[in-house]
Every structure is written in C-alpha cells, then in structure tokens.
XYZ file of C-alpha atoms in Angstrom:
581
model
C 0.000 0.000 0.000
C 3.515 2.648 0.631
C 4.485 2.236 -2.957
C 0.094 2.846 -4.134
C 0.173 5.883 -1.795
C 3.477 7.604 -2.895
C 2.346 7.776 -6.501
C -1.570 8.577 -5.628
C -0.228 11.484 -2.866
C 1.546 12.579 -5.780
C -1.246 12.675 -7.618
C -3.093 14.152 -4.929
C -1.087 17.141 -4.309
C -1.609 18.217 -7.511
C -5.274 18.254 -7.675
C -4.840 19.970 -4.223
C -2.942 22.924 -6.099
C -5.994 22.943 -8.953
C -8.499 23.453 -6.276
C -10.215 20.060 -7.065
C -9.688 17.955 -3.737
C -12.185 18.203 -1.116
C -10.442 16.907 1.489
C -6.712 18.056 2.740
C -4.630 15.620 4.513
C -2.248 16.354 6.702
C 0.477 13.843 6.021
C 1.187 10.157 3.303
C 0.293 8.175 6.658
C -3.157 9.628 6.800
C -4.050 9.305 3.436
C -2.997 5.664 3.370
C -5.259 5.346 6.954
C -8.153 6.943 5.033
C -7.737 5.095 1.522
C -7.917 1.438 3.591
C -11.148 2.792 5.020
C -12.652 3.342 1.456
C -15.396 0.542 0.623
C -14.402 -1.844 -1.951
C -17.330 -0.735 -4.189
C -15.723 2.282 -4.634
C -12.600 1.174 -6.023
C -13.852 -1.263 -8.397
C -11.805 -1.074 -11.810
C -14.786 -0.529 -13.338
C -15.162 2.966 -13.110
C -12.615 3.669 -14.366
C -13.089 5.130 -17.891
C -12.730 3.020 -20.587
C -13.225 5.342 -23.802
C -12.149 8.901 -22.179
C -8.351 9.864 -22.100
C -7.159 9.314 -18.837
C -3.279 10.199 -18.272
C -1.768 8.767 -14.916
C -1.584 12.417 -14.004
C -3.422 15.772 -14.261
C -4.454 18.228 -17.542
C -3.947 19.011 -20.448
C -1.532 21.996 -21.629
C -0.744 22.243 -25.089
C -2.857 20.352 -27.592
C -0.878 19.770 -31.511
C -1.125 18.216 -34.767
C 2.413 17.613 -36.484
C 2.973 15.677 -38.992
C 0.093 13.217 -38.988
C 0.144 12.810 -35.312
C -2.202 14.061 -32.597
C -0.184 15.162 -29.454
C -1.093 16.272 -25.925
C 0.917 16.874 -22.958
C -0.267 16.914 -19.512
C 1.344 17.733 -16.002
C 2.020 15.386 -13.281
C 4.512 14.839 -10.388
C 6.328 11.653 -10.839
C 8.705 11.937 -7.542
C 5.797 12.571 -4.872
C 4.636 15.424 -2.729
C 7.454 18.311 -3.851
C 6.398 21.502 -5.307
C 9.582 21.051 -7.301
C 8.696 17.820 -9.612
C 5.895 18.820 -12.199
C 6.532 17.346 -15.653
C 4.923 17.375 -18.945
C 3.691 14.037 -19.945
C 3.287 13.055 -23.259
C 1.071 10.692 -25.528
C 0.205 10.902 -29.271
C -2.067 9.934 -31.349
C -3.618 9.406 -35.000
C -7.109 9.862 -34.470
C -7.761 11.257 -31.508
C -9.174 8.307 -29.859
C -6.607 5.451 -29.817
C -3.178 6.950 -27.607
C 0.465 6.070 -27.347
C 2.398 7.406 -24.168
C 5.613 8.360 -24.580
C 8.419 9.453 -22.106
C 7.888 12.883 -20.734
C 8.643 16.059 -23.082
C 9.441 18.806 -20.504
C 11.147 18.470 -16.907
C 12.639 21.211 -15.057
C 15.942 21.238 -15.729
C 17.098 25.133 -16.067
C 16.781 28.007 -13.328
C 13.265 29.098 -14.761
C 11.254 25.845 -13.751
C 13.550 24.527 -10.856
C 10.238 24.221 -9.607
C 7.834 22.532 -11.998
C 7.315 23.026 -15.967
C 3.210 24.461 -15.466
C 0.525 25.236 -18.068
C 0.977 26.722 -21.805
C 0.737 26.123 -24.927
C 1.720 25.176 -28.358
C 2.311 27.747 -31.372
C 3.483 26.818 -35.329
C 5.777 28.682 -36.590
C 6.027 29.566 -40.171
C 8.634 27.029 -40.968
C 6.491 24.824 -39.531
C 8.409 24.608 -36.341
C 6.117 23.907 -33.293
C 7.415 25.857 -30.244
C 5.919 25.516 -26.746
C 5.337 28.400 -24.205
C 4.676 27.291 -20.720
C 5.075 28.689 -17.316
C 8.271 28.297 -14.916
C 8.145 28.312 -11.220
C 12.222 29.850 -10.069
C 11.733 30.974 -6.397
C 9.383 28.359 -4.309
C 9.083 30.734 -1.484
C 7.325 32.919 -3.551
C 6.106 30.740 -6.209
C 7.193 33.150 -8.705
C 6.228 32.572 -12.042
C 7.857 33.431 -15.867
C 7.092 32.042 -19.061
C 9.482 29.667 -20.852
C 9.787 28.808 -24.682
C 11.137 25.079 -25.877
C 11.287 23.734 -29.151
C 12.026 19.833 -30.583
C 15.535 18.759 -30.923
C 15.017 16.856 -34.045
C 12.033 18.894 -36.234
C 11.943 15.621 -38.725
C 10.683 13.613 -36.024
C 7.457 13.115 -36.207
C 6.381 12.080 -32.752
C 8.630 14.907 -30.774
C 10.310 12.746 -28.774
C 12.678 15.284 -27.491
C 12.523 19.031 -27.155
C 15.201 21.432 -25.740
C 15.202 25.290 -24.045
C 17.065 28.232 -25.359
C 19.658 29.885 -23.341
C 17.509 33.153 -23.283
C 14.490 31.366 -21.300
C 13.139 33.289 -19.423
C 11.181 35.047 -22.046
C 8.781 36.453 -20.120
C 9.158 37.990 -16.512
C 6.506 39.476 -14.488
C 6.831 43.552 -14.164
C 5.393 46.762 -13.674
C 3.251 46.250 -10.909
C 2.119 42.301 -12.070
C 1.427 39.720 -9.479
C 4.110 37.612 -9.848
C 2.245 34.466 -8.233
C -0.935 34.933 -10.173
C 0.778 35.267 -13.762
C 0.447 32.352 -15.961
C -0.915 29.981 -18.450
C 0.575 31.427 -21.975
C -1.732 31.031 -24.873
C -1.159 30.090 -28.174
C 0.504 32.953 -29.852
C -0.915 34.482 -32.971
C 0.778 36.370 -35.968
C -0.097 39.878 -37.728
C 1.567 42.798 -39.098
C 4.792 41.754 -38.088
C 4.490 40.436 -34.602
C 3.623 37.880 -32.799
C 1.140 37.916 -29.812
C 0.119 36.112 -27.015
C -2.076 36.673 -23.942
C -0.899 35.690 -20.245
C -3.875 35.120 -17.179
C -3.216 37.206 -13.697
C -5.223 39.218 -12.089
C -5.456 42.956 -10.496
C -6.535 44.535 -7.535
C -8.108 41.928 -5.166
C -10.312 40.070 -8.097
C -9.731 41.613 -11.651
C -9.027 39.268 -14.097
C -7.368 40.212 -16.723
C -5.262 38.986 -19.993
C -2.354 40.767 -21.029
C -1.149 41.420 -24.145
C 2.770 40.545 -24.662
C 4.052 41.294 -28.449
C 7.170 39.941 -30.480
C 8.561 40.379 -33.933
C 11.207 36.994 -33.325
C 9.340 35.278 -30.146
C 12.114 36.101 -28.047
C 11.593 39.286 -26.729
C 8.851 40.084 -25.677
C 6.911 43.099 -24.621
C 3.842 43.761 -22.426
C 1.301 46.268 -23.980
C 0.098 48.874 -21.613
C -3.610 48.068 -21.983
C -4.910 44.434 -21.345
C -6.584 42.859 -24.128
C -9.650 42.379 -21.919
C -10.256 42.373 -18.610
C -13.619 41.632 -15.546
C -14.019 41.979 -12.315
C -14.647 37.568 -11.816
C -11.305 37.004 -9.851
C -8.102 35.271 -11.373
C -8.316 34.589 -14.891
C -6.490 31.204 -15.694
C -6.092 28.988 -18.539
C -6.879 31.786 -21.094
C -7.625 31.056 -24.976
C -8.447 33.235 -27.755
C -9.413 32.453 -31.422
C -11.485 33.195 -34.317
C -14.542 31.329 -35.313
C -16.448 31.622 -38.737
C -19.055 34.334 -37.945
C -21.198 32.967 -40.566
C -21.514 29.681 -38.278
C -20.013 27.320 -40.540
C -18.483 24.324 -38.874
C -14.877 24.774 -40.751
C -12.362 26.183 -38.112
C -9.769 28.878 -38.436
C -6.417 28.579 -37.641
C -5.313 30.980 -34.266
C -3.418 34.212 -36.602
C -6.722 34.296 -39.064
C -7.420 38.049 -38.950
C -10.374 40.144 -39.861
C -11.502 41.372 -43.537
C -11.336 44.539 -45.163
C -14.081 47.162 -45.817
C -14.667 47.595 -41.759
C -16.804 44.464 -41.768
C -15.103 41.768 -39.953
C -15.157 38.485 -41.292
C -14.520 36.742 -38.170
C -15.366 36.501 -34.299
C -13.294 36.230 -31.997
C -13.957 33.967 -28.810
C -12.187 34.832 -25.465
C -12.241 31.933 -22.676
C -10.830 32.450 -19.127
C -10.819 29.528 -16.662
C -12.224 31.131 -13.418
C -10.209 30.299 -10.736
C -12.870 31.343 -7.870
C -15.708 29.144 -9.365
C -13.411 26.606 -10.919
C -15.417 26.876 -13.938
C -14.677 27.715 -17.759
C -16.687 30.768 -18.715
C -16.658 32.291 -22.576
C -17.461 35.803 -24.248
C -17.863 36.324 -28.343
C -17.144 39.434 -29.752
C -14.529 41.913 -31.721
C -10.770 41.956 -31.836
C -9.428 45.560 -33.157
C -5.864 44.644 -33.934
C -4.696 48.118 -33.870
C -5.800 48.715 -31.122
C -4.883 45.553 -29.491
C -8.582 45.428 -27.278
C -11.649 42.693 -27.354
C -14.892 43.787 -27.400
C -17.837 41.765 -26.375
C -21.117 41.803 -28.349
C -23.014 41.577 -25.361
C -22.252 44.082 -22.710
C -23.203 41.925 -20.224
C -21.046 39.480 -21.527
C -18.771 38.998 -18.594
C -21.533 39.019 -15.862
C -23.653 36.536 -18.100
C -21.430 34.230 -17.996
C -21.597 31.395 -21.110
C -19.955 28.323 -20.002
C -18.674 25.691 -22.790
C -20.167 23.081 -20.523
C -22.433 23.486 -17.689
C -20.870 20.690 -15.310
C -17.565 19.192 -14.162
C -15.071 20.731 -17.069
C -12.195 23.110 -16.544
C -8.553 24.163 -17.701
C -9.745 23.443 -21.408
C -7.355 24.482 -24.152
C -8.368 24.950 -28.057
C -6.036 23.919 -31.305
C -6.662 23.928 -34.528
C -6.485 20.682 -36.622
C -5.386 21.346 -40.237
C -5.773 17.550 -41.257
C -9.491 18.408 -41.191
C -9.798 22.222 -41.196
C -11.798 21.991 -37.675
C -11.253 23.365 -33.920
C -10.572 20.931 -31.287
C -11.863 21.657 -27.881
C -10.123 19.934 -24.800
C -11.458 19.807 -21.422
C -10.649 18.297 -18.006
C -12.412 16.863 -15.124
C -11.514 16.223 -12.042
C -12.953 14.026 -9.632
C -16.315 13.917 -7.376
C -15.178 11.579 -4.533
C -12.925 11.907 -1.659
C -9.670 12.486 -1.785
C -8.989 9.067 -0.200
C -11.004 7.510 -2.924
C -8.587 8.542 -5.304
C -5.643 7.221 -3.329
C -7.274 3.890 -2.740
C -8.121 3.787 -6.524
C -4.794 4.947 -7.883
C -5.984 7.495 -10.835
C -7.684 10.704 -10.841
C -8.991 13.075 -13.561
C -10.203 12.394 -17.217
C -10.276 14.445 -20.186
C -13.533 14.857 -21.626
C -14.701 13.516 -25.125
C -12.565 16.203 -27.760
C -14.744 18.384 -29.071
C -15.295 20.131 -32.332
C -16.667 23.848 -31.767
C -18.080 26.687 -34.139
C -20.249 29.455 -34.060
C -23.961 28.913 -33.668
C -25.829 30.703 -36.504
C -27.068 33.124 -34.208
C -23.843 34.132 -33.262
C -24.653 34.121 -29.500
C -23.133 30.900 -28.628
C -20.573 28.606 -29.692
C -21.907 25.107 -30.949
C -20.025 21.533 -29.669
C -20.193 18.229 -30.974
C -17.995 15.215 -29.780
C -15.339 14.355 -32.737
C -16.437 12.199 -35.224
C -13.432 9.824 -35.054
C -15.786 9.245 -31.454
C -17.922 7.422 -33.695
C -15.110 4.246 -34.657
C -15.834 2.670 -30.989
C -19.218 2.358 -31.548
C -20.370 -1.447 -31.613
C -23.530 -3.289 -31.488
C -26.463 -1.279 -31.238
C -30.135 -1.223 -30.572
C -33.030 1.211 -31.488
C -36.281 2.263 -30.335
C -38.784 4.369 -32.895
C -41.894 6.041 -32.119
C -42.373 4.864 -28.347
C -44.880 7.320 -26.425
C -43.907 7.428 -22.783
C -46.819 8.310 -21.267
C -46.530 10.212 -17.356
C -44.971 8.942 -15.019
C -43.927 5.958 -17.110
C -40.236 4.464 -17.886
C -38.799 2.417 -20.633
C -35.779 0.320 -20.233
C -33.798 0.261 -23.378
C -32.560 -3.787 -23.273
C -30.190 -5.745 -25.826
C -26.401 -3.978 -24.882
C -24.449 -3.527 -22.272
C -24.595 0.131 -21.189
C -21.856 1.025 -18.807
C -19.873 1.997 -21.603
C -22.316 3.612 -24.318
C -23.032 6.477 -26.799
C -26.853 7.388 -26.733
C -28.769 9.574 -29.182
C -32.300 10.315 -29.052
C -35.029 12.848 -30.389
C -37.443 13.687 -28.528
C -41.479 15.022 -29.437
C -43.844 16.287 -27.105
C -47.180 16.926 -28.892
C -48.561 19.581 -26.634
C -46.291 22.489 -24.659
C -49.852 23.400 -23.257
C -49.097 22.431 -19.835
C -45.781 23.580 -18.736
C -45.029 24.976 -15.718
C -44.494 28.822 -15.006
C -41.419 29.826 -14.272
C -40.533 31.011 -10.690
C -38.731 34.548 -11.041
C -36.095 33.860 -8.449
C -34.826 30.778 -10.050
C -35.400 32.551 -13.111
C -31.352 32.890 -14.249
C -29.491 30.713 -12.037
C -30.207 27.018 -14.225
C -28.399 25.064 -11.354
C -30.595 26.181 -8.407
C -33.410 25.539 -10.710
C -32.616 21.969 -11.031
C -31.677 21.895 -7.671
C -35.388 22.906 -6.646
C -36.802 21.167 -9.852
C -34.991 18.205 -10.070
C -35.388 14.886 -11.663
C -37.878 13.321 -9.112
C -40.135 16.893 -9.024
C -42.712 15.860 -11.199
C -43.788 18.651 -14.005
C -45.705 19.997 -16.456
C -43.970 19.620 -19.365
C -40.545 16.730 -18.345
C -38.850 15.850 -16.469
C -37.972 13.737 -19.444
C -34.909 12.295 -20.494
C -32.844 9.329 -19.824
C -31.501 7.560 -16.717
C -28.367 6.211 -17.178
C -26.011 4.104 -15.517
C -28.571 2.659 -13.593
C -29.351 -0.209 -11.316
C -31.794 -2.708 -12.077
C -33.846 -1.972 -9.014
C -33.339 1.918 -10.185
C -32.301 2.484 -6.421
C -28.991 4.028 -8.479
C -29.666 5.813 -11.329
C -28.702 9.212 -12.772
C -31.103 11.371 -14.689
C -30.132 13.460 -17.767
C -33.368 15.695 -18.533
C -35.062 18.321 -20.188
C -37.815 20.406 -18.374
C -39.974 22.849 -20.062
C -41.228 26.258 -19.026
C -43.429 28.386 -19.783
C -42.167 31.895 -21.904
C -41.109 34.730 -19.720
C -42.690 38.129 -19.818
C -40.772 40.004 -23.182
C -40.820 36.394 -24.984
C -42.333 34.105 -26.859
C -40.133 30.967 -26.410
C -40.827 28.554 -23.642
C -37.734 28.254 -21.841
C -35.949 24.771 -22.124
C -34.016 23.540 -18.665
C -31.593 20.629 -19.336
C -29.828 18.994 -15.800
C -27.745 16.580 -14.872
C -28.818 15.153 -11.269
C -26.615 12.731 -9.848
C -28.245 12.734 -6.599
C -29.483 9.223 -6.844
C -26.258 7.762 -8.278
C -24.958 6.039 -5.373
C -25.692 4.598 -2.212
C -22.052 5.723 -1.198
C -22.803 8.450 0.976
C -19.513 10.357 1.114
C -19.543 11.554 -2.789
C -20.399 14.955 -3.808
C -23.192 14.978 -6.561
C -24.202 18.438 -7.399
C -26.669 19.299 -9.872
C -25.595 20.601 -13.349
C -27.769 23.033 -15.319
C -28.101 25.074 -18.361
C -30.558 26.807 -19.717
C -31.058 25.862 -23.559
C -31.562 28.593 -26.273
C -33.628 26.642 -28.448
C -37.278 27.328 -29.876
C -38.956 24.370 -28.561
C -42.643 25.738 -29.991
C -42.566 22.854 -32.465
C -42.369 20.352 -29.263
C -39.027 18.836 -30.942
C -35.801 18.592 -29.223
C -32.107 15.939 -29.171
C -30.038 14.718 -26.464
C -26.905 12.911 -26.973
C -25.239 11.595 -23.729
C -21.542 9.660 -23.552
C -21.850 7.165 -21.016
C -18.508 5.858 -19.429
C -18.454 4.080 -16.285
C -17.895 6.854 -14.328
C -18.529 9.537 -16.634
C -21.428 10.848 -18.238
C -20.961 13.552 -20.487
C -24.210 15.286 -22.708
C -24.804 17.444 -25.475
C -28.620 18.799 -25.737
C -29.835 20.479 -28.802
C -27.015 19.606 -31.413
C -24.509 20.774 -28.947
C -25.949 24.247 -27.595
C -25.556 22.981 -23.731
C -23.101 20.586 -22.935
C -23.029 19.099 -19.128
C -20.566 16.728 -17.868
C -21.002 15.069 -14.223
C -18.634 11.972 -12.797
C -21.032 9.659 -10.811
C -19.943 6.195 -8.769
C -22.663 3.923 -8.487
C -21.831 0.741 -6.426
C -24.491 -1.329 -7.642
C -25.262 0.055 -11.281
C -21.173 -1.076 -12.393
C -20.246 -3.138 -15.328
C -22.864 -5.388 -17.026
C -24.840 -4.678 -13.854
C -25.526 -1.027 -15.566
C -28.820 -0.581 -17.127
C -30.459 2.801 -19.260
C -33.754 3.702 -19.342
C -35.707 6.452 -20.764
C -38.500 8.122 -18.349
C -40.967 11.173 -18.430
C -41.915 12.691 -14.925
C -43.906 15.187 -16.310
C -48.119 15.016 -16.932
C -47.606 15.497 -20.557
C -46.985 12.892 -22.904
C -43.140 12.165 -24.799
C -42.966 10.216 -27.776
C -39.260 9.231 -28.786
C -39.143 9.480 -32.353
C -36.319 7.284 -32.528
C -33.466 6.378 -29.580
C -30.368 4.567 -31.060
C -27.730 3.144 -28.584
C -24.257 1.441 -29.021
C -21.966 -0.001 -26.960
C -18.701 1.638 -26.825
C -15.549 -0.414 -27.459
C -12.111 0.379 -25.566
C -9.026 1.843 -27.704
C -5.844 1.735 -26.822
C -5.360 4.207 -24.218
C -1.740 5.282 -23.388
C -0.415 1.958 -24.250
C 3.437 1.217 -25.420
C-alpha cells in the first residue's frame, strides 16, 4: 500500500494545487489510513473510464497536430509530494481516440522551472516549427512565475520525442506592478503585421481578471502592452484562450493568426475563454478583436456578468487547437474528480479528459456550438433502437439488448402539446443550477422531467437522470424556456460523494415540441450534449451497484404530458488503446 500511496499522494497534491480535492490531509500516513477505510465498491476497476483519455496524471496543456500525429501533454509529479517535480507528460495519437504514451517532453531542468514546468501552450511557426510556451516556477518561497519557450531537438521527427530550451528562457518575466504568483498559463501565440502575440492570465486589484497582451517580432523578446486585451471583475483569470470562429456559423475552423476582412466588416469573431479560478469553472465571451488597437470587445455588454460556459458541469482548464488535417477546432477539457480524496488514493488514478470536441459558431452568433469528434464514432459497436415509443406520465422504458456502462446514446425527442408547462418562478429565473436543484429529476412537471436515466441499477435504487424540463415563456418572450440537468443525486448509495446538480438553460425554440439529447456514457462519466450541442453538461457519478454489465439505461418522463421518442439509437462503446506502449 507505501508504494500505491506515494504515486496517488503525488497525484493528490496536484489536484490539491488545482483546487479540485475536497479533502486536505495532513500527512502520506493519513491518506494511506483513510484510503484502507474506502469501501471496496468504490474502487472497483470498473469505473474507471474506458473510452475517455485518462493520463496517470493531471491536464492538459498544449494540444498539436504535427505531422500526422495528434499530441497532448499533460502535467504530473512523478517523484511525490514536492512543489519542485511537475513534468509534462506526453502521448500521441492518430485519431484522436486510440493513444500512445511516450516518455515525458518537458522536466525542469534550467533556473526558470527549478520548480515545476506548469501550463501553456503550443504555437506553429512559419517554418512549420512547433514551439511551446509554458510557465516556470524559479523561487518556491514565492512561487514566482515566468514564461518559458522550448522547441524539438530533431524537427523531422514526427512524434517529438525530445525538445530542448534556449539559453535566453526566461522570455517572459513578471513587471510593472504584475502579481508575480498569479501570472500564468501562456496562450497560443498568434501572428499579424509583423508580430507575434500572445495573452498571459493574472489578475489585479483583489479580483480583476485580466489577460495581457505581450508582443514579439522573433518570439524572443517580448513586450507587455500597456492596456490588457480584456479584462472583468470575476477574480483570477487562468487557462486563457483566444481564437477566431467563422461568424457565418459554418463548422470549418480557423487557424489561431486568421485576422479580420477589409471594408470595416469583420469576417470573423473572436472567442475569449478564461478559466475562473474562484468558481473553478470555464466561462466564454464572443465578440470583436481591433488589432490596432490591441482590445476585445464583447457583443453583449453583459457578456462577462452573463457568464456562457462551454459546458455546464464538471469541465475546466480546457485548451483549443486547430487541426489542419481536417480544417476543424478541437476543444479539450478536463475533469476532475467527485469523490474523496482518499477515494482517489485507494483507486490509484484521478482526472479524465472529456470527449474532444469540435466547436463553431452557432448561426445566431450568441453561442458557440459543440459536438464530440467524429473519429468518437469508430468505438461504436452493437447497437439497438427504439422508434416512435410514447412514454406516457410517469412511465419508464428500459432500453434492453447492450451492455450500457460503456455507451453512446442519441435520441429525439417530441412532445405533442407544450400546453401544460409549468411557469417559471422569477427567483430561479437565471441561475439554471438552483433551478434543477429545486426542480430536479424526481419533481414531477408539467412539461418533463424527461430524459434518460443512465447508468442505472436494475432496481433503479442508483440511477442518474439526464433531462429536459420545459417552461413556460417569460414576460418580453415568446419561447418557452428549455431547462436541461444533470442530477446525480441518486447515483450512489455511497454516501460520502459529492453529486451536485448541473444546469443550463437551452436557447432553443422548442414551440414545435421537438428537441435531441446525446449523452456519452462511461463508467464513471457521463458527459451530454442537448440540442445539437448548444448545452453541454458533464457530471462523474460512482454507483456501487449500477457497475459493469450490472448497468442498465432507461428512458422516463416525470412530467403530466406525454413524450414520444421518435427514434433512440444506442451502441456499446468499445475500448481503444489508451496510453499503451
């Protein structure tokens, strides 16, 4: 159990440092005491993921396609609980799906990250040279952070085996007033008129976030602009990214230094995404980039207090890249875990990346769209569909014929009359999560609950609901409002895990009663996209009972109007290789 606990406390100090452990132990002996107390159910193989990358260690920083190959790298402390250890991992891929770890690419190894290699990203040059930006811890009593640059020893190798740092690393140094232990998490860097730019996340005053602007004409030296690109009073902005998106909503992406048209019209949006570090969620704003003037503009004023979220649920630290094998943009997100902190020691792994997905502009241009990759789509085996099942109230449907643990699941929904849903209480009226906290899957309704219950026990004693409820239209509209949750409240009978609610409201005119759901079902992840990808929620859930073959799916309708499923299709998932030699 030592040798388990040296590489799990490992692994658990660095969730610690992301904010993602609930539970902070004192010392390796504890931990060990507390993992041996952890009920067997709860450490059952099975839960762990089976079709979602999982690295032995934390997220991802720098997503990259070179030369045919997929690669991400993600942090994790290989020598146990020292501030002074973090690494970039490293696994590749051809597809997206199916992953090959290789040894690490970055370790510290010059005065700039004595103390751990952190977040960045990856840039291409216009040789086609990738270069990595990350950021450097030098002083641990400070934790004082710059931003380093590396590039691959051998440029002809496809897989970037090795990579090596300039002399002239630092490149970036905190100054002029900047927080020097909230300064971090370079993006990728963009190219126009002659320089290169990239943004860096701090924060100023006691909860400004802000990104500023650094400029370069040979990505060495580099120079802080005196205004910030963009900046909100929501705390410390981590993780930034910024790129442009098709305003047209066309699904084709657009690699990061594609710059607006002539004539004053631009041709593109621009997305900017901060990683909140006092919510611990991933928050998004559209709008204008003026080059000139280096500044972002949001199209909605509110933008920054409205808060769009790529996914409503358990996702942070997510990173963009554009893939030019198929002319698309690649979001990565990751998740950490719901249990205890001992749970993860006594299971040996913690965190998962979610499902890559591809993102563009909704035609509205209010939103961005996601949809899981199609590559997603190889894994999927035998199936079995349902077509034109009313479920009348109260009434559920078990889908039967595959194993479901492991599972892609897309249905359609129709509800022939709208006539009865609820009104809309105006307290809960912008907060989705306390809505589905007071309205929640086992609240019967008007118009849903409806939706499916997955990863489910057989006695349904276990089950989690993913669900649409409908409102009635607000005063100033004519669209009923659409609620889509994730309630995990029921998915256990272990009573130590946290299972919040997820929630987001879904801009979709649901007048014609019609609307999708597609949920990813994988052991202990269930990730969903509702209306062709305009909210996406992922929750992690540990059922005891519902594990394995012992998982079952239904579909159910709480609410006193009827639900016909126009047609339900489900497959199991198959395994790829995941980080294997």
């Amino acid at each position: 159990m030592r040798a388990l606990g040296r590489v799990a406390w490992a692994w658990l100090l660095l969730l610690q440092l992301a904010g993602a452990s609930h539970v902070v132990y004192e010392n390796l002996l504890e931990v060990e005491a507390a993992a041996a107390a952890v009920p067997p159910s709860i450490v059952d193989p099975l839960l762990r993921t089976g079709y979602h990358f999982q690295p032995r260690k934390n997220w991802i920083n720098a997503p990259l396609y070179y030369k045919g190959w997929y690669h991400i790298f993600y942090q994790y402390n290989p020598k146990g609980a020292v501030w002074g250890n973090i690494v970039w991992a490293h696994s590749v891929s051809r597809d997206l799906i199916n992953w090959v770890g290789l040894r690490p690419a970055l370790e510290p190894s010059i005065p700039s990250d004595k103390y751990g290699c952190w977040s960045g990203s990856a840039t291409t040059l216009p040789d086609g040279t990738p270069a990595i930006m990350y950021t450097g811890v030098n002083r641990p009593d400070v934790n004082y952070q710059v931003q380093n640059v590396a590039y691959p020893r051998n440029k002809s190798d496809p897989l970037l085996r090795e990579w090596v740092k300039p002399s002239h690393n630092p490149i970036i140094v905190p100054g002029g007033g900047i927080n020097a232990t909230q300064f971090r998490d370079p993006t990728t860097a963009w190219r126009a008129g002659g320089h290169w730019r990239l943004l860096i996340g701090s924060v100023t005053g006691s909860a400004r976030g802000v990104a500023y602007v650094y400029r370069s004409r040979d990505f060495k030296r580099w120079t802080r602009l005196r205004q910030p690109l963009h900046s909100a009073a929501t705390g410390m902005w981590e993780c930034p990214d910024f790129y442009p998106v098709e305003a047209a909503g066309r699904r084709e992406g657009l690699e990061t230094s594609a710059v607006s048209g002539s004539g004053g019209r631009p041709r593109v949006k621009y997305v900017l995404k901060n990683s909140l570090d006092l919510r611990r969620y991933d928050y998004y704003t559209i709008g204008t980039y003026y080059r000139k003037a280096e500044r972002y503009v949001p199209d909605d004023p509110a933008g920054d207090e409205r808060h769009l979220r790529y996914d409503y649920g358990n996702f942070y630290a997510s990173k963009t890249f554009y893939d030019p094998a198929k002319r698309r943009r690649i979001l990565w997100g990751w998740a950490n875990e719901s249990d205890t902190s001992a749970d993860d020691v006594a299971k040996g792994w913690a965190g998962i990346q979610a499902i890559p997905r591809t993102v563009w502009l909704d035609p509205s241009g209010k939103q961005l769209l996601q949809w899981p990759i199609e590559e997603v789509e190889a894994l999927r085996g035998k199936s079995v569909t349902l077509k034109d099942r009313v479920i009348k109230p109260g009434q559920h449907v078990e889908v039967t014929g595959l194993q479901t643990a492991q599972a892609d699941v897309e249905v359609s929904f129709e509800v022939p009359s709208l006539a009865g849903a609820e009104r809309l209480d105006p307290a809960l009226a912008g907060d989705a999560q306390r809505l589905c906290g007071a309205r929640g899957a086992a609240v019967e309704g008007g118009v849903g609950p409806f939706g499916l219950w997955v990863l489910a026990s057989a006695d349904r004693q276990e089950r989690t609901a993913v669900f649409f409820r409908v409102f009635r239209a607000t005063a100033g509209s004519t669209k009923p409002v659409v609620l889509m949750c994730t309630d995990p409240t029921k998915s256990s009978l272990n009573p130590n895990l946290y299972q919040p609610t997820f929630a987001g409201f879904v801009d979709t005119d649901i007048s014609n009663g019609k609307i999708s759901l597609r949920t990813l079902i994988d052991r202990s992840v269930v990730e969903s996209f509702g209306a062709g990808g305009k909210t996406c929620i992922l929750s992690r859930v540990y059922p005891s009972l519902a594990v394995g073959k012992n998982a079952r799916l239904y579909v159910f309708n709480s609410g006193k109007a009827d639900v016909r499923v126009s047609r339900l299709t489900a497959w199991e998932m198959r395994k790829p290789l995941m980080n294997g030699a």
